PDB file of C-alpha atoms in Angstrom:
ATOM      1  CA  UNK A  23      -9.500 -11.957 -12.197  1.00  0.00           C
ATOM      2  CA  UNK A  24      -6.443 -13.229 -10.095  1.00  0.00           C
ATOM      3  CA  UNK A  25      -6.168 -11.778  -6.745  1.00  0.00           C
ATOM      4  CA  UNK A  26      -3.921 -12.051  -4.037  1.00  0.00           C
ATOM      5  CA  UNK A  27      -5.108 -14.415  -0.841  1.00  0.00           C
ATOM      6  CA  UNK A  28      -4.811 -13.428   2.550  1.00  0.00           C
ATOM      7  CA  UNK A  29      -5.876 -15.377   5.988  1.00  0.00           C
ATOM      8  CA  UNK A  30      -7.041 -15.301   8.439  1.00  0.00           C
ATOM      9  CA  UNK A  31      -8.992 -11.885   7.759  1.00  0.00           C
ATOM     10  CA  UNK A  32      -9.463 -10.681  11.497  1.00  0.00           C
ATOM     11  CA  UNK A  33      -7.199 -12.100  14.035  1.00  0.00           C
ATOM     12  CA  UNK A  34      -7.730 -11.057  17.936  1.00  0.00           C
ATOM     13  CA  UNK A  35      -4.910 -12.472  20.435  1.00  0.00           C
ATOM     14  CA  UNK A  36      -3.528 -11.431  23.796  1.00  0.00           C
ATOM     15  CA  UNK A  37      -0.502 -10.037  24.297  1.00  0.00           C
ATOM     16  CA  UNK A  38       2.943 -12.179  24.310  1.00  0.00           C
ATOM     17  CA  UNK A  39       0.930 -15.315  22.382  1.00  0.00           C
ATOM     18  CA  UNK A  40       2.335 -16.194  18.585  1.00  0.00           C
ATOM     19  CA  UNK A  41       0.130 -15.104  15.708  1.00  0.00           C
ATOM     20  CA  UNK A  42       0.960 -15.943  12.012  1.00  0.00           C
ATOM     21  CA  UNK A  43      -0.471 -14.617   8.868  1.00  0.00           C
ATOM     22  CA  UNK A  44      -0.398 -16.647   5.239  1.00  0.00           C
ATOM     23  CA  UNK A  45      -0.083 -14.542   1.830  1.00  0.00           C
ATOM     24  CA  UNK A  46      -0.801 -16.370  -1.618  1.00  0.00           C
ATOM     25  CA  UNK A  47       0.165 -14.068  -4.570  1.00  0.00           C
ATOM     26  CA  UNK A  48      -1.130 -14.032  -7.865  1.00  0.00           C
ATOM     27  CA  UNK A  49       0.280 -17.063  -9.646  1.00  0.00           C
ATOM     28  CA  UNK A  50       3.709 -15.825 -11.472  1.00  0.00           C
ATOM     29  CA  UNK A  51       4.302 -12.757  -9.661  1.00  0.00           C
ATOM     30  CA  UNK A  52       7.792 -13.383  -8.076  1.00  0.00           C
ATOM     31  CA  UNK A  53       8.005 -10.129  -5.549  1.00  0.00           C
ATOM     32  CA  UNK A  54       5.917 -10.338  -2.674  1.00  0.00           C
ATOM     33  CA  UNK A  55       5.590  -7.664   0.024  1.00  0.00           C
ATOM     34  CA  UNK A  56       4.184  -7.535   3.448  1.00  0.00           C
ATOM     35  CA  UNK A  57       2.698  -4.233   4.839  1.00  0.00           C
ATOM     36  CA  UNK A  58       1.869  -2.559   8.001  1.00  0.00           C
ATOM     37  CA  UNK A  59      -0.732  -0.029   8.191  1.00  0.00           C
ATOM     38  CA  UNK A  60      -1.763   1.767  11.434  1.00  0.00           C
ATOM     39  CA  UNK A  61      -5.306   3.217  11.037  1.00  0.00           C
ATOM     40  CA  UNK A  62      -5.285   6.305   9.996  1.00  0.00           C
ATOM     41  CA  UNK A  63      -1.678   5.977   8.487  1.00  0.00           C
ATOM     42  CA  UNK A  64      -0.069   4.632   5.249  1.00  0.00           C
ATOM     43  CA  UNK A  65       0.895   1.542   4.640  1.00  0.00           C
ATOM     44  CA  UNK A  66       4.603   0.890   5.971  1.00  0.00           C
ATOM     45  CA  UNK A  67       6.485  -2.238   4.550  1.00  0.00           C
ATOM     46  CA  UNK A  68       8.185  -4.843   6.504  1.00  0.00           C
ATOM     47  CA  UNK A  69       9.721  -7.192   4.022  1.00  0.00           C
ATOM     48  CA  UNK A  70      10.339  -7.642   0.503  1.00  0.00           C
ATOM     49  CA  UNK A  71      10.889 -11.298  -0.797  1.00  0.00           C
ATOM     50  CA  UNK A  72      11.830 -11.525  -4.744  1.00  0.00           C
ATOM     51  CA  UNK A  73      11.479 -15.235  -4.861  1.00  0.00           C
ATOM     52  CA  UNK A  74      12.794 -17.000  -2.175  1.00  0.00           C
ATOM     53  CA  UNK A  75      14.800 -14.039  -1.171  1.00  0.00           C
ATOM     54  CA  UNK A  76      14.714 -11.091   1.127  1.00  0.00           C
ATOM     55  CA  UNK A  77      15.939  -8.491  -0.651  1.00  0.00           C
ATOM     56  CA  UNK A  78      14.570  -5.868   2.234  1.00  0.00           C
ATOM     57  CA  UNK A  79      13.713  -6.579   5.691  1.00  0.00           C
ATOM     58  CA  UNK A  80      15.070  -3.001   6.723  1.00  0.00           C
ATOM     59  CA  UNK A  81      11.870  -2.197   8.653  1.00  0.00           C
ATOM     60  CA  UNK A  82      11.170  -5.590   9.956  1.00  0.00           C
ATOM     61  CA  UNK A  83      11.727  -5.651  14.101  1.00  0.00           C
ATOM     62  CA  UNK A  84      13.437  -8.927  13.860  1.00  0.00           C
ATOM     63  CA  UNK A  85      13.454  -9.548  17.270  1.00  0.00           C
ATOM     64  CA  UNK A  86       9.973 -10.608  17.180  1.00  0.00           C
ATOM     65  CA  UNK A  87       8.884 -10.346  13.541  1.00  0.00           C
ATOM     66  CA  UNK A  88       9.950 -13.697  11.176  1.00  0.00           C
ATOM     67  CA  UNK A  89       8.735 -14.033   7.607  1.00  0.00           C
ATOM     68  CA  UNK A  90       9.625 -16.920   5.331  1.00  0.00           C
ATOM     69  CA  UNK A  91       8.575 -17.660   1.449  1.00  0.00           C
ATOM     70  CA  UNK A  92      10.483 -21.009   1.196  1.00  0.00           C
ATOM     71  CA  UNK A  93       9.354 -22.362  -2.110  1.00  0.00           C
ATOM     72  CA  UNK A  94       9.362 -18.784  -3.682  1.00  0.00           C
ATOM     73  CA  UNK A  95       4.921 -18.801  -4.091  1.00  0.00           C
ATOM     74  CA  UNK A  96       3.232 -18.273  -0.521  1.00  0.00           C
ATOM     75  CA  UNK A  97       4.265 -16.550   1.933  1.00  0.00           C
ATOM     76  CA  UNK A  98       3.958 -16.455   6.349  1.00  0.00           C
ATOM     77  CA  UNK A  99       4.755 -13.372   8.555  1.00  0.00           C
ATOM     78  CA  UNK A 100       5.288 -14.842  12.517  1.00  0.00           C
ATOM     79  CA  UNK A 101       4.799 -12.275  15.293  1.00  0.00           C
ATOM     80  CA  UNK A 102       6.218 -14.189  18.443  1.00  0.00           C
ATOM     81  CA  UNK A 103       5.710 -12.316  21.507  1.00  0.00           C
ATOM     82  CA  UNK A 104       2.631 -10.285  19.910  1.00  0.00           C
ATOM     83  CA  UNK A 105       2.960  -6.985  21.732  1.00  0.00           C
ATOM     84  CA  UNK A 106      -0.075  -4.262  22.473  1.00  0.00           C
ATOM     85  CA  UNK A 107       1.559  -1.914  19.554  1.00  0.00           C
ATOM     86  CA  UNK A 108       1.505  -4.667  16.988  1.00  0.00           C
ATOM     87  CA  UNK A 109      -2.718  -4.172  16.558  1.00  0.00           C
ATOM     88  CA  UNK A 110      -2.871  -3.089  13.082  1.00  0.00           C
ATOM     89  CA  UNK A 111      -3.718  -4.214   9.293  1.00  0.00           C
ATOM     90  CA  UNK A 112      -0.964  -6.533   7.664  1.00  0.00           C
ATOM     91  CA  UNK A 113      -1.472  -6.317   3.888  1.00  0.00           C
ATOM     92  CA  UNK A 114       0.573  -8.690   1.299  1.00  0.00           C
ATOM     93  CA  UNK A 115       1.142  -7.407  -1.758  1.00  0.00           C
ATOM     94  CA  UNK A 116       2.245  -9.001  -5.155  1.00  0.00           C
ATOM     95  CA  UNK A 117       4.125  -7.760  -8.153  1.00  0.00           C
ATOM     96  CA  UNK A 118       5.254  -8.821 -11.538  1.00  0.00           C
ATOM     97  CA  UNK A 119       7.809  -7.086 -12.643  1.00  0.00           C
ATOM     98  CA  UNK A 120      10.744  -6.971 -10.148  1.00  0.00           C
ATOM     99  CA  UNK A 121      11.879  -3.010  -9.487  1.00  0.00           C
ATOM    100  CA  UNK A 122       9.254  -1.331 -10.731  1.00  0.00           C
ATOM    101  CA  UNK A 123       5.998  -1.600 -11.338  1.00  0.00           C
ATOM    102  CA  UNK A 124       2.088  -1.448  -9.805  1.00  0.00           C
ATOM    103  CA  UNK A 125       1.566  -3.888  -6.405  1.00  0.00           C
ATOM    104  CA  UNK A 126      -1.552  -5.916  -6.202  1.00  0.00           C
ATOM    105  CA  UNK A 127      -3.081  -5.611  -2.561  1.00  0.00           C
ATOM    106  CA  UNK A 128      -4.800  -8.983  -0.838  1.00  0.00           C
ATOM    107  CA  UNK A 129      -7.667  -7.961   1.528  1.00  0.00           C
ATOM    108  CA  UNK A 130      -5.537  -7.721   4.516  1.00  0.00           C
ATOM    109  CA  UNK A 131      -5.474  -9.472   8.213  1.00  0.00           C
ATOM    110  CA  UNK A 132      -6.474  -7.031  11.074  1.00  0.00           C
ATOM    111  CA  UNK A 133      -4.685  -7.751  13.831  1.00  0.00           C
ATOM    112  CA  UNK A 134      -5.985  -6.909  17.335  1.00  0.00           C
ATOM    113  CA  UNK A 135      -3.621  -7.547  20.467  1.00  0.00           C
ATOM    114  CA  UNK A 136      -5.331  -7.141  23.954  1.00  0.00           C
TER     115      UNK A 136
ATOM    116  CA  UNK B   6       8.851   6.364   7.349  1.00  0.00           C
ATOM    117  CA  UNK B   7       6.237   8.448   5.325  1.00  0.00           C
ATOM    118  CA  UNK B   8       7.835  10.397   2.514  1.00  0.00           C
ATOM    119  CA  UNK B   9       4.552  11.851   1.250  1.00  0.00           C
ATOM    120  CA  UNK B  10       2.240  14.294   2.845  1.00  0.00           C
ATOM    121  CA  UNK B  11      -1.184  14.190   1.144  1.00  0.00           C
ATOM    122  CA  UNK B  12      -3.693  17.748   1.248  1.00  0.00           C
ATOM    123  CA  UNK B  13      -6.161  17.611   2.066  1.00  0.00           C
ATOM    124  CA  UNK B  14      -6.678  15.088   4.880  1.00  0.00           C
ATOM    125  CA  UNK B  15      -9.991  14.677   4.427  1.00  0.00           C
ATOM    126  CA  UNK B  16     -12.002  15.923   1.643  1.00  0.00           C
ATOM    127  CA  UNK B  17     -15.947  16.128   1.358  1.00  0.00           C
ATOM    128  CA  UNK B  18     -17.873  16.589  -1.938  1.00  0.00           C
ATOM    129  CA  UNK B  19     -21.404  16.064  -3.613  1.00  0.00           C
ATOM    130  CA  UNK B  20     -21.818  13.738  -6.137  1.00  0.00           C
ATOM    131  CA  UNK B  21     -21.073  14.610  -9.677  1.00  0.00           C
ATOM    132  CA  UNK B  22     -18.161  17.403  -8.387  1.00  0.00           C
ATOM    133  CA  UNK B  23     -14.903  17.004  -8.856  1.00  0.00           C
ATOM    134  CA  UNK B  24     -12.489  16.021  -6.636  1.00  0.00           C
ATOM    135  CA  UNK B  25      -8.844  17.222  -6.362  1.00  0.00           C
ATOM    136  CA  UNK B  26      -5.949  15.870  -3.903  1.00  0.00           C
ATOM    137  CA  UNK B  27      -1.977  16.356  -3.791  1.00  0.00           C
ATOM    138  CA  UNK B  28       0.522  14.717  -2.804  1.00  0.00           C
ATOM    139  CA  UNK B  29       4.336  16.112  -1.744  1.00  0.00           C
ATOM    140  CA  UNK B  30       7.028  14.180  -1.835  1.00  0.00           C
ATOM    141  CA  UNK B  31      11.364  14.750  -0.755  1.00  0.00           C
ATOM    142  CA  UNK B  32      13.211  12.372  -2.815  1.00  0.00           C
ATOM    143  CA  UNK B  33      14.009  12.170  -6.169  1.00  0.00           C
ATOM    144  CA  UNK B  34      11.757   9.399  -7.693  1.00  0.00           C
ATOM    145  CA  UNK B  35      11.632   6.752 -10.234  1.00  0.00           C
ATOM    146  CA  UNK B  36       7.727   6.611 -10.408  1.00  0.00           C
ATOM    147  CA  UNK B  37       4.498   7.843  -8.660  1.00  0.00           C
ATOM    148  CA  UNK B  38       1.643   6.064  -8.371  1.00  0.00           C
ATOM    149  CA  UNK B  39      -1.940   6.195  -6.817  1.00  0.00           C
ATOM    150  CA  UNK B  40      -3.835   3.680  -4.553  1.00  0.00           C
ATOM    151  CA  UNK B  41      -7.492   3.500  -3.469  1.00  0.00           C
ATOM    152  CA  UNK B  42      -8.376   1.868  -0.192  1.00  0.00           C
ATOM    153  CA  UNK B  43     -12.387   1.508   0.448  1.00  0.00           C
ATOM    154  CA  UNK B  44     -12.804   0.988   4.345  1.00  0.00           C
ATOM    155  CA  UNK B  45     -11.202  -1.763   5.935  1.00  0.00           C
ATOM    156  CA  UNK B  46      -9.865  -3.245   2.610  1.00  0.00           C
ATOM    157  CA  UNK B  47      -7.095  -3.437   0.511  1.00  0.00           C
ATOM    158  CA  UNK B  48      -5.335  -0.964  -1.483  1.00  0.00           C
ATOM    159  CA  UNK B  49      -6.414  -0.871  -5.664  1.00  0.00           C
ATOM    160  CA  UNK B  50      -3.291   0.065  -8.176  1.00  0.00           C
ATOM    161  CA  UNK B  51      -5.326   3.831  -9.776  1.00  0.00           C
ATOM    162  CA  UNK B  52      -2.778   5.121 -12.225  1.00  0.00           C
ATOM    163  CA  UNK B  53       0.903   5.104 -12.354  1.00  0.00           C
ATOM    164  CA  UNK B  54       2.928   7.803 -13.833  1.00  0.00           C
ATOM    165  CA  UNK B  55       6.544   7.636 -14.621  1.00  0.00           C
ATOM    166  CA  UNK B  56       9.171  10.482 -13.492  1.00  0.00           C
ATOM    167  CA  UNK B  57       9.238  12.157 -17.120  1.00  0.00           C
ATOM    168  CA  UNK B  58       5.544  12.310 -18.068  1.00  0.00           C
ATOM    169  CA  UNK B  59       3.944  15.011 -16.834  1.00  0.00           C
ATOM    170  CA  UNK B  60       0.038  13.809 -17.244  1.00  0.00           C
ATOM    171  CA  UNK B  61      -1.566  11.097 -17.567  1.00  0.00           C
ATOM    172  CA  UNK B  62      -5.284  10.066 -17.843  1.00  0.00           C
ATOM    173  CA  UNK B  63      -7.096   7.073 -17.189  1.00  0.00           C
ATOM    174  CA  UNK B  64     -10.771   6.940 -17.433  1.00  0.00           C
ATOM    175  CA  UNK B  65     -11.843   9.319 -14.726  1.00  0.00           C
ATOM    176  CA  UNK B  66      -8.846   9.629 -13.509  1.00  0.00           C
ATOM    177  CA  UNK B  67      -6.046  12.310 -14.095  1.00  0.00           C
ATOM    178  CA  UNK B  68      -3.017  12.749 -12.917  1.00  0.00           C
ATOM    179  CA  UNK B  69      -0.455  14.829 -13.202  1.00  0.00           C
ATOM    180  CA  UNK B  70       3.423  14.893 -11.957  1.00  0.00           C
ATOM    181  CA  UNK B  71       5.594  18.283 -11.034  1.00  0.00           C
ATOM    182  CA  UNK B  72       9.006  16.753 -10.883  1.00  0.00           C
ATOM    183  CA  UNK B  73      10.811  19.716 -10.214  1.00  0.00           C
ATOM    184  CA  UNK B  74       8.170  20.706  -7.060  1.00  0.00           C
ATOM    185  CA  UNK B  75       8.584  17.658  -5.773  1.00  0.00           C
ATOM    186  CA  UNK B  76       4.575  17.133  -5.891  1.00  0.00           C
ATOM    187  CA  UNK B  77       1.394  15.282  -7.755  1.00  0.00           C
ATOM    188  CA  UNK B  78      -2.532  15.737  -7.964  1.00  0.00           C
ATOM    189  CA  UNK B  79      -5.159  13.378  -8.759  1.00  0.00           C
ATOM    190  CA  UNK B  80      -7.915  14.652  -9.978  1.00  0.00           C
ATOM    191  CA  UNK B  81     -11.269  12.286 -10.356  1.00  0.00           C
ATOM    192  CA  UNK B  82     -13.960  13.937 -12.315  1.00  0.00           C
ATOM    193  CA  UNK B  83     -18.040  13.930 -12.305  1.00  0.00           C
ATOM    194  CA  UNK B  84     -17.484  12.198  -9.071  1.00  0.00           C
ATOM    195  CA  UNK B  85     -19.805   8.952  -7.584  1.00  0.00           C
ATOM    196  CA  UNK B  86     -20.761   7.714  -3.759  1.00  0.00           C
ATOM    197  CA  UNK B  87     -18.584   4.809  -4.996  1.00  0.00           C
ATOM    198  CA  UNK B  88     -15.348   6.638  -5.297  1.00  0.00           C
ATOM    199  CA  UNK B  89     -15.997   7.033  -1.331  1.00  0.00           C
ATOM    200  CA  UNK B  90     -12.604   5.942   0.006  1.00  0.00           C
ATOM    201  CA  UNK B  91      -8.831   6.773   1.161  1.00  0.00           C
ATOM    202  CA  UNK B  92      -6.655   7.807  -1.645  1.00  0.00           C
ATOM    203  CA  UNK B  93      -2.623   7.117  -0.684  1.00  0.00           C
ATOM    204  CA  UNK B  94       0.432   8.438  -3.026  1.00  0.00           C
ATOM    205  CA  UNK B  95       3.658   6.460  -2.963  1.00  0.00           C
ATOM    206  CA  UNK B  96       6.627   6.951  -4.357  1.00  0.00           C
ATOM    207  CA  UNK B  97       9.449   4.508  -6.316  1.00  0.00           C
ATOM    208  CA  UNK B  98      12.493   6.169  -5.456  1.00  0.00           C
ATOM    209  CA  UNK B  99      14.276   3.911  -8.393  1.00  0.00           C
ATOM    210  CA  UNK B 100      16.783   2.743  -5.510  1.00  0.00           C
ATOM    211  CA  UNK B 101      15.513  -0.148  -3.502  1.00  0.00           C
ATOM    212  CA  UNK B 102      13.837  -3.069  -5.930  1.00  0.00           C
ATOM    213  CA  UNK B 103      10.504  -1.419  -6.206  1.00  0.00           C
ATOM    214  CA  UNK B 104      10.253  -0.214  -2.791  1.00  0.00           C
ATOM    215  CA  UNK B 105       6.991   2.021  -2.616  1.00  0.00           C
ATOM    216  CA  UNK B 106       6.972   4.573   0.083  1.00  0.00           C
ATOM    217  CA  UNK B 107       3.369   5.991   0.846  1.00  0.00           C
ATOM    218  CA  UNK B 108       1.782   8.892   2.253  1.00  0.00           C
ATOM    219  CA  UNK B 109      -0.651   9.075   4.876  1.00  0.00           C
ATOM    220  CA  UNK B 110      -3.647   9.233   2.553  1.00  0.00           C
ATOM    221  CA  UNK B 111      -6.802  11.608   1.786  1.00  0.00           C
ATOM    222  CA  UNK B 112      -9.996  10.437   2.914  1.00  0.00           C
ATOM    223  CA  UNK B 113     -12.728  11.389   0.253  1.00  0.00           C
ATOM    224  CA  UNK B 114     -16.451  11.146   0.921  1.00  0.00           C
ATOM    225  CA  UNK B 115     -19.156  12.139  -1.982  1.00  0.00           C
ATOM    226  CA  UNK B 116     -22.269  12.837  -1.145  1.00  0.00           C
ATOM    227  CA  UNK B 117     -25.589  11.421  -3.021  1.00  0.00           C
TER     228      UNK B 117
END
């Protein structure tokens, strides 16, 4: 069964370094999402790509937060400074049909800033 | 933001039980759907249901959708120490390109 890949799994970093996280979807889905979720919390999104696109990056913090899907198929979310707050999960999600529709979870990267 | 609050938080049960959790939500929506997360994983696609149905079933699994309360339930029957995990809600509001907006989740534990 097709899944969606995630890497690295478990990233640890110190404060104000760079950390970057790589999303493969499952081949043909053309919406791509990347999540945030706090522990104990839901997952919040930060961007929404539809191919190449960003068709939502209303919750992104842009002044430190980049993502990028340049040939429309994988995907990188850039943290650059990393800050204490940032320690969380960061889950990529793929979908097929654009606007509606179920989301297909990768395993996730948890992120731990010191 | 959260748009859903899930009841109960946490919910503990023995196996073979059944287990029951909500889900409110404040905006009209396009669909509902329901998300298992085992610990430290991803979220699993459960069951989606559509703003007019009302119930739907799948395997174990039913769910039903009060429109006009604003709410949902899942129910999972004859319950198993595998369905041990966080259940989320989230919500299509119909107005953002598939935007789902989740809740904060229900932790379920059964019991062997």
């Amino acid at each position: 069964e097709a899944e969606v890949a995630q890497s690295p799994r478990y990233k640890i970093t110190e404060k104000s370094q760079a950390v970057a996280f790589w999303c493969d979807p499952i081949s043909g889905h053309a919406t791509l999402y990347w999540y945030r979720q706090i522990l104990g919390q839901g997952p919040e999104l930060l961007v929404q790509f539809q191919d190449e696109s960003v068709v939502d990056d209303s919750q992104l913090p842009k002044d430190r937060f980049s993502a990028e899907r340049l040939k429309g198929v994988d995907s990188t979310l850039k943290i650059q400074p990393a800050e204490l707050g940032d320690s969380a999960m960061y889950l990529c999600a793929s979908s097929f049909l654009f606007g509606s529709g179920s989301q297909y979870f990768g395993p996730g990267t948890r992120l731990t800033v010191l | 933001s959260q748009q859903g609050e899930e009841d109960p938080q946490a919910l503990s049960i023995q196996e073979g039980e059944n287990a029951t959790m909500n889900c409110s939500y404040k905006t009209s929506i396009n669909n509902l759907q329901w998300y298992r997360q085992n610990s430290g994983r991803g979220l699993v696609h459960l069951i989606l249901i559509r703003s007019n149905e009302r119930e739907k079933h799948s395997g174990r699994l039913r769910v039903t959708l009060d429109t006009s309360k604003k709410s949902s339930s899942l129910l999972i029957t004859a319950s198993r120490a595998a369905d041990t995990a966080s259940y989320f809600c989230a919500t299509d509001s119909g107005t953002s390109y598939g935007k789902l907006t989740f809740g904060q989740g229900t932790i379920l534990t059964v019991h062997p």
